[in-house]
Coordinates of C-alpha atoms and ligand atoms in Angstrom, one line a residue:
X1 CA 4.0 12.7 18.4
X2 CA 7.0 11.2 20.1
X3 CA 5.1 8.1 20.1
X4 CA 4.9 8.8 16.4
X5 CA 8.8 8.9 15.9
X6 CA 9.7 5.9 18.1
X7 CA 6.9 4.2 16.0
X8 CA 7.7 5.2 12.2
X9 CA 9.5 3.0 10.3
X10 CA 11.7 5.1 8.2
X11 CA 15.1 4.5 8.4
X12 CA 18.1 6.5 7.8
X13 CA 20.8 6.6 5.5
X14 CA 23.4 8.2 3.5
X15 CA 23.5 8.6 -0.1
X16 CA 26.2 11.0 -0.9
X17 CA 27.3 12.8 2.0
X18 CA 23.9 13.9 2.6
X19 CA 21.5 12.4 5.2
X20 CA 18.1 11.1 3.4
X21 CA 15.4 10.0 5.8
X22 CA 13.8 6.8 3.8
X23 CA 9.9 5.9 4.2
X24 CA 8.3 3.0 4.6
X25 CA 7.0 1.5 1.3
X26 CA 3.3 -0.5 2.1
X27 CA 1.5 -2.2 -0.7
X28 CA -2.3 -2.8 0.0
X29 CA -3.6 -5.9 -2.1
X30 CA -6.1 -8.0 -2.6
X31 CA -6.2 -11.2 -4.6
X32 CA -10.3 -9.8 -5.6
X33 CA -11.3 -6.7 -6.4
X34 CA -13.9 -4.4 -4.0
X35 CA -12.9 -5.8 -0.8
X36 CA -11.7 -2.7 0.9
X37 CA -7.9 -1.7 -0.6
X38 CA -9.2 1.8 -1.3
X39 CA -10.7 2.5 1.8
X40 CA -8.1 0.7 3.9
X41 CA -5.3 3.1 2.5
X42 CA -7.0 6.4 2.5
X43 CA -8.2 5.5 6.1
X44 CA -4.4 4.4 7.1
X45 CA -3.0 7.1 5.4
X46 CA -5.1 10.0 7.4
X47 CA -5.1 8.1 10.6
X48 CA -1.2 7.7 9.9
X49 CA -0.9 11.6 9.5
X50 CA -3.1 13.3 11.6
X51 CA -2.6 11.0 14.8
X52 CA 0.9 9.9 14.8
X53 CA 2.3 12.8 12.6
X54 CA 3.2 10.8 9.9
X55 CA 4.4 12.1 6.7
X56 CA 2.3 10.1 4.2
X57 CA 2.0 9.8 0.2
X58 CA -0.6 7.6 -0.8
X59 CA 0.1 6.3 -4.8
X60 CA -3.1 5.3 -6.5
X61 CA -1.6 2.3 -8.6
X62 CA -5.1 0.4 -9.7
X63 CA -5.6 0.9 -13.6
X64 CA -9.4 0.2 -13.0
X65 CA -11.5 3.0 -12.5
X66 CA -11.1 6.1 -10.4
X67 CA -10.2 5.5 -6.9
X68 CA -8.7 7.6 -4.5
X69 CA -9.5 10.4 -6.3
X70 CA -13.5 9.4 -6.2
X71 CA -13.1 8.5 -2.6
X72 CA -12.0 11.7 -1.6
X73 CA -13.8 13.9 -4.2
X74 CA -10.6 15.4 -5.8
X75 CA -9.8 16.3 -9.5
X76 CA -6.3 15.6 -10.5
X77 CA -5.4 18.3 -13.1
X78 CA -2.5 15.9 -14.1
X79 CA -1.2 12.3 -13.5
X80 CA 2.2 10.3 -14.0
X81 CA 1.5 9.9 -17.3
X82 CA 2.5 13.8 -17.8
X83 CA 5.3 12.7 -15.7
X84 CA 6.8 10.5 -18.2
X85 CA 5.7 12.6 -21.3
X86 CA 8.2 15.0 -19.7
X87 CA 5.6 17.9 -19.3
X88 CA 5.2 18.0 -15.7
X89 CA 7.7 17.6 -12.7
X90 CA 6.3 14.6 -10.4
X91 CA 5.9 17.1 -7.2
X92 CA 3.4 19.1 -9.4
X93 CA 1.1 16.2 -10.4
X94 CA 0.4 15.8 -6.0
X95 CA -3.1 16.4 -4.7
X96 CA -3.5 17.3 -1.1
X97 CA -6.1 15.2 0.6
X98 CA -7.4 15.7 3.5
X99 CA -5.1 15.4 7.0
X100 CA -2.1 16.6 5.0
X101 CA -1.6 13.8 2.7
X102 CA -0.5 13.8 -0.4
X103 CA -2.2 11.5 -3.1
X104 CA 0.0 10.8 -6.2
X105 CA -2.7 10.1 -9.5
X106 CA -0.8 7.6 -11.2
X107 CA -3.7 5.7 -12.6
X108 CA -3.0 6.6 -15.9
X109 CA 0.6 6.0 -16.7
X110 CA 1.7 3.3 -13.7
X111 CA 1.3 0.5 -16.6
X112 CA 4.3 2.3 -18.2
X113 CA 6.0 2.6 -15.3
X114 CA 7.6 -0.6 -16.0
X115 CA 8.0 -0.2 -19.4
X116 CA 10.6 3.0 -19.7
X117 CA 13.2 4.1 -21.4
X118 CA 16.6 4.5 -19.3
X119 CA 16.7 8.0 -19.5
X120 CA 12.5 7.9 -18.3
X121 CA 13.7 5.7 -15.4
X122 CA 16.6 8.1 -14.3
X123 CA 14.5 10.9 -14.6
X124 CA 11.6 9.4 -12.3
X125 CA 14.0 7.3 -10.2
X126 CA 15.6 11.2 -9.2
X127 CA 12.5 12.4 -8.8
X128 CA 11.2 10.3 -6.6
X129 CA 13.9 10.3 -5.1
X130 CA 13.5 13.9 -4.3
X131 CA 9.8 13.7 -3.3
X132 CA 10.7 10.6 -0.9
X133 CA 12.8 12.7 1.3
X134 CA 10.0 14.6 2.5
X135 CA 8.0 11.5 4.0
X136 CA 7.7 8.8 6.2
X137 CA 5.5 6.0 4.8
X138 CA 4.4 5.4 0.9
X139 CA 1.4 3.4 0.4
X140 CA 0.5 1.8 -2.6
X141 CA -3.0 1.0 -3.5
X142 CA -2.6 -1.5 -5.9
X143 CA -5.4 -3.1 -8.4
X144 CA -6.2 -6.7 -7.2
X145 CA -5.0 -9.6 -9.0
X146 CA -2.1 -11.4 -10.4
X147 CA -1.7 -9.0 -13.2
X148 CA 2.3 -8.4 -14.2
X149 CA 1.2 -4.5 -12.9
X150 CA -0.1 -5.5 -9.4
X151 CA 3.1 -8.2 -8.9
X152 CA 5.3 -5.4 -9.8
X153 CA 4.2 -3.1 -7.4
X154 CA 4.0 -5.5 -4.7
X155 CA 7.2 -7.0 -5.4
X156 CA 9.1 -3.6 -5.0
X157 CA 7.1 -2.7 -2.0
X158 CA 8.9 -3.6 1.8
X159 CA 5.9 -4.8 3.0
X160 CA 2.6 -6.0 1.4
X161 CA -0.7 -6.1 3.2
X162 CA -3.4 -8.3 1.9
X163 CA -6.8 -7.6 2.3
X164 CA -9.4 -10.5 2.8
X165 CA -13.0 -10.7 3.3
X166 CA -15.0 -13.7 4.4
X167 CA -16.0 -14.6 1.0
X168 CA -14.6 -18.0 0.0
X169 CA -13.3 -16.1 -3.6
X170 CA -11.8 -13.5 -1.2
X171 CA -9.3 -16.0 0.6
X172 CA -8.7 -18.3 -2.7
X173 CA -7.8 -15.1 -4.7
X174 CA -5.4 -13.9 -1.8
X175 CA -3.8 -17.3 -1.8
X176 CA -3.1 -17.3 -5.6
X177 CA -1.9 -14.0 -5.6
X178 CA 0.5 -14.7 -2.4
X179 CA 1.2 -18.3 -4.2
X180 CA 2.6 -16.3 -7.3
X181 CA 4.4 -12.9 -4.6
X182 CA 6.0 -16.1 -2.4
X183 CA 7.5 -17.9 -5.9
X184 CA 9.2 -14.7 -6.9
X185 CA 10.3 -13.4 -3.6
X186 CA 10.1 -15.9 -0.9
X187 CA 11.4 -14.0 1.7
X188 CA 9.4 -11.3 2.0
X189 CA 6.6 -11.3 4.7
X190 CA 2.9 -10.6 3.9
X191 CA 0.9 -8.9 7.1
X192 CA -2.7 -10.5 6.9
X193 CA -5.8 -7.8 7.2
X194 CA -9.1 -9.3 7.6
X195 CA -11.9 -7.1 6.4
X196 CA -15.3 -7.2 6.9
X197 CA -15.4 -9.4 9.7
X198 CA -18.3 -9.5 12.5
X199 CA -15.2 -9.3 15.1
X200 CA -11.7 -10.0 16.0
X201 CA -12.4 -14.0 16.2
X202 CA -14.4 -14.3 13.2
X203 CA -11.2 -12.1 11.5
X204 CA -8.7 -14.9 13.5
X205 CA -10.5 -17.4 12.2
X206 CA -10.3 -16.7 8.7
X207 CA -6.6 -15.9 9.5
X208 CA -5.8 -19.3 10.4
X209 CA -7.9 -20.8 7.6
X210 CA -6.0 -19.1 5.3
X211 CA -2.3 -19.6 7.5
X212 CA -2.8 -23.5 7.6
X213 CA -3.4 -23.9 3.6
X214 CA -0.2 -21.9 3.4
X215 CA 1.8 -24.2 5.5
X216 CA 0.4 -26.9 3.3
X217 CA 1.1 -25.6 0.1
X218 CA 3.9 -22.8 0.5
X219 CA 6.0 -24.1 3.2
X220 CA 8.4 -21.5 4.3
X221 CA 5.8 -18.3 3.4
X222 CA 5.3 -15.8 6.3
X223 CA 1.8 -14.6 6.9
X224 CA 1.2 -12.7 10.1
X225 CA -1.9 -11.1 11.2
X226 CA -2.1 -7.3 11.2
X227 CA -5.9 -6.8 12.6
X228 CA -9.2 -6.5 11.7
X229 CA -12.0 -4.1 10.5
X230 CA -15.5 -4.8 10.9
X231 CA -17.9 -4.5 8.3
X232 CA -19.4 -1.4 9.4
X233 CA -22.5 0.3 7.7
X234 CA -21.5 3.4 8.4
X235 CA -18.7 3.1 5.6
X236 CA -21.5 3.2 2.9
X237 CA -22.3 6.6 4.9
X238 CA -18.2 8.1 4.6
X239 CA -18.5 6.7 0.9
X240 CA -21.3 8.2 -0.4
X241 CA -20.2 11.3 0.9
X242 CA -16.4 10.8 -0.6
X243 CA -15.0 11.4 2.7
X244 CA -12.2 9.4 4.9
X245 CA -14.7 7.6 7.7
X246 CA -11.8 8.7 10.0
X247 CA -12.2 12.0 9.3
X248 CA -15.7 12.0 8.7
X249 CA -17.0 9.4 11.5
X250 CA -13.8 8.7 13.7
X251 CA -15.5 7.1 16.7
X252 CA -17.0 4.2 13.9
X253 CA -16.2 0.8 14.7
X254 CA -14.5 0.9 11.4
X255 CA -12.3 3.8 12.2
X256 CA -11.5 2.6 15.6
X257 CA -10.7 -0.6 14.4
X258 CA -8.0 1.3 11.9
X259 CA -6.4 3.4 14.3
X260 CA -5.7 0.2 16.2
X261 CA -4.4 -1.5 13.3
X262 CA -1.9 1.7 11.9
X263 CA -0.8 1.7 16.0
X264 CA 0.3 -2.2 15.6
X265 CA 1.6 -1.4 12.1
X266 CA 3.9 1.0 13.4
X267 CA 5.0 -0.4 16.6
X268 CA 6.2 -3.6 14.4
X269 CA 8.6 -1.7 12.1
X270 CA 9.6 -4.1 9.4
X271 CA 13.3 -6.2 9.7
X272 CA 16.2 -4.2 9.1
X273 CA 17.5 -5.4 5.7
X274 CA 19.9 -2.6 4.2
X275 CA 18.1 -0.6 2.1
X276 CA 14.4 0.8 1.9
X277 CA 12.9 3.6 1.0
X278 CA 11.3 5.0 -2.5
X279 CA 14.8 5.1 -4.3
X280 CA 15.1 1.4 -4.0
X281 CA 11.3 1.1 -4.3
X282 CA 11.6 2.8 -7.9
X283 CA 14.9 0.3 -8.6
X284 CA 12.8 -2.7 -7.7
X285 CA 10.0 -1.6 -9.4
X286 CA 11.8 -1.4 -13.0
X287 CA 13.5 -4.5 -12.2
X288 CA 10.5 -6.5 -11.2
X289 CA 9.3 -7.3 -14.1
X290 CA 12.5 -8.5 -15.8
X291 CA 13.5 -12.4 -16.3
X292 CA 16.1 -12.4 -13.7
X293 CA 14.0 -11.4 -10.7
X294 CA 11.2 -14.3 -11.3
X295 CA 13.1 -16.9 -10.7
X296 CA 13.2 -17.6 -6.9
X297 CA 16.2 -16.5 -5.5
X298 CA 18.2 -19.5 -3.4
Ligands
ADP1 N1 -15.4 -2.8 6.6 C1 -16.3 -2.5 5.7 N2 -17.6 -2.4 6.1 C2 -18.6 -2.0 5.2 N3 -18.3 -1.8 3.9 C3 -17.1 -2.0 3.4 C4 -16.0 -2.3 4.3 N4 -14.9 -2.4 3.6 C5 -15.2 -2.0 2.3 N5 -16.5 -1.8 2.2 C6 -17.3 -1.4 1.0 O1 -16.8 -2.2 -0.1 C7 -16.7 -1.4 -1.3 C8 -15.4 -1.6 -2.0 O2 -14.4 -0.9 -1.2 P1 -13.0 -0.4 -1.9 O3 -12.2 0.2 -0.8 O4 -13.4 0.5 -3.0 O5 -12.4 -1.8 -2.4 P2 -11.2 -2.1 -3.4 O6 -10.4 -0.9 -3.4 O7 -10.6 -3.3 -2.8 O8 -11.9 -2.4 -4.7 C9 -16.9 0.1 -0.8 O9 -18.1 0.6 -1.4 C10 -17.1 0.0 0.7 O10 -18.1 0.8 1.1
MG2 MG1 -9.7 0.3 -5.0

C-alpha cells in the first residue's frame, strides 16, 4: 500500500484554504471500435484498487451500446442525464463495481455534457468537484473515433491511452485519431497499449510501426509505450460471465499482463504541469469543444 501512495499520481493542491487531493484523469481510446477499451479499463480500474489501494472511478463515456455496465452485470437505476435534468445529485447516480470501484453511467447524457447551460456547468463542475476529492485516478472509457464526443473527452483528460490491435485498421484508425488529438493539443503525450498481441515483441513491433509514421507525419508528437496484453482466450471466458478477468481469472496471461502495465503506469506519474485533477478535467471538457481551443496553441 505504501508502494501504492509513492506510486499514485494525484497531486495536491489548495483551492480555498482547504486541501483537495486531485486524481489522475486517464482516457482509454481507440481509433476502432472493439479492440479492448472496455476491458482494459475495468481490468485497470480493479487491479488499480484492490492491489495498489487506489481510489478509482471509472466514467463510461461511449454513447454506443451498454458497456461497463454489461461487462460487469450491473443495472444503473440512473445516469448523468438525471444529473443534468436536475433530478439526481451526481454521487447518487454511482454504481459500485466490484473491488470497490465506483462506475459513473454516463452513457446517456455525456453528449450533453458539452453542450450546457452555465448554470448546468456550475452545477456539475461543483459536483464533480465534490465527488473528485474522494479518489485517486478517473478513467474515462471513451467510444472510439474522431467524433467531437471522443476528442472532447480525450482532450480534457491528462493523459490518453490508445489502444491498438494488430489489425492494419487498428493502427490507421489510432493514427487518425492521434493525427486530429496532436493538431489540437500538441503537447500532450499519448502512452501506446498494444492489445492482442502474441507477446511483448510482436506488441514492440507494432509500437514502432506505428512510432516511425508519426515521426514522419506528426513531427514533434509523443508516443511512448505503456505495455502489452496478450490476446488471451480466457477473456471470452471473464466476458461471457460479465466478470473483471482480474477478479475472475487473475493468474491469466491477460491479467498478469495488466497488473504489470497499471504497476508501470503508476511508477511513471505524468509531468507536473500546474493543475490536474477532475475540476480542471470538467473545465477542459466544456471548453474543448469551443473555437478557441482547436486551433493549435504556439
Ligand atoms: N487481449 C484480448 N484477448 C482476447 N480477447 C480480447 C482481448 N481484448 C479484447 N478482447 C475481446 O474483444 C471484444 C471487444 O472488447 P471491448 O473491451 O468491448 O472493446 P471496446 O470497448 O474497445 O469496444 C471483447 O469481446 C473481448 O472479449
Ligand atoms: Mg467499449
Amino acid at each position: 500500500m505504501d508502494q501504492a501512495s509513492g506510486l499514485r499520481g494525484g497531486e495536491s493542491g489548495v483551492s480555498g484554504g482547504r486541501r483537495l487531493h486531485l486524481p489522475r484523469v486517464i482516457s482509454i481510446t481507440s481509433g476502432k471500435g472493439g479492440v479492448g477499451k472496455t476491458n482494459v479499463s475495468a481490468n485497470m480500474a480493479y487491479i488499480m484498487a484492490t492491489r495498489f489501494g487506489l481510489r478509482v472511478m471509472v466514467l463510461d463515456a461511449d454513447l454506443g451500446l451498454g458497456n461497463m455496465d454489461v461487462l460487469f452485470n450491473i443495472r444503473a437505476a440512473h445516469t448523468l442525464q438525471d444529473v443534468l435534468m436536475g433530478k439526481m445529485r451526481l454521487h447518487e447516480i454511482l454504481v459500485p463495481g466490484p473491488g470497490g470501484i465506483l462506475i459513473l453511467p454516463a452513457a446517456s447524457g455525456v453528449e450533453e455534457m458539452t453542450s450546457l447551460s452555465p448554470e448546468q456547468n456550475l452545477r456539475l463542475l461543483e459536483e464533480f468537484e465534490n465527488l473528485s476529492m474522494g479518489l485517486d485516478v478517473l478513467l474515462i472509457d471513451t467510444g472510439a473515433g474522431i467524433s467531437e464526443n471522443v476528442l472532447t473527452f480525450n482532450l480534457a483528460s491528462r493523459e490518453t491511452l490508445v489502444v491498438v490491435t494488430p489489425e492494419p485498421t487498428s493502427r490507421t484508425d489510432a493514427f487518425a485519431l492521434m493525427k486530429v488529438l496532436f493538431r489540437r493539443q500538441p503537447e500532450k503525450p499519448f502512452l501506446f497499449l498494444a492489445n492482442m498481441v502474441r507477446d511483448r515483441q510482436e506488441g514492440v513491433g507494432l509500437f514502432d510501426l506505428v512510432s516511425k509514421v508519426a515521426d514522419s507525419y506528426l513531427p514533434g508528437l509523443s508516443l511512448s509505450f505503456a505495455g502489452h496484453l496478450p490476446a488471451d482466450p480466457s477473456l471470452t471466458q471473464a466476458v461471457r460471465a460479465q466478470r473483471a478477468i482480474a477478479e475472475m481469472l487473475p493468474g491469466a496471461p491477460f491479467s498478469k499482463a495488466m497488473e504489470q502495465i497499471v504497476r508501470t503506469l503508476l511508477s511513471r506519474p505524468p509531468r507536473e504541469g500546474g493543475e490536474g485533477g477532475v475540476g480542471l478535467w470538467m473545465k477542459r471538457l466544456m471548453t474543448a469543444g469551443e473555437p478557441s481551443s482547436k486551433s493549435a496553441p504556439g
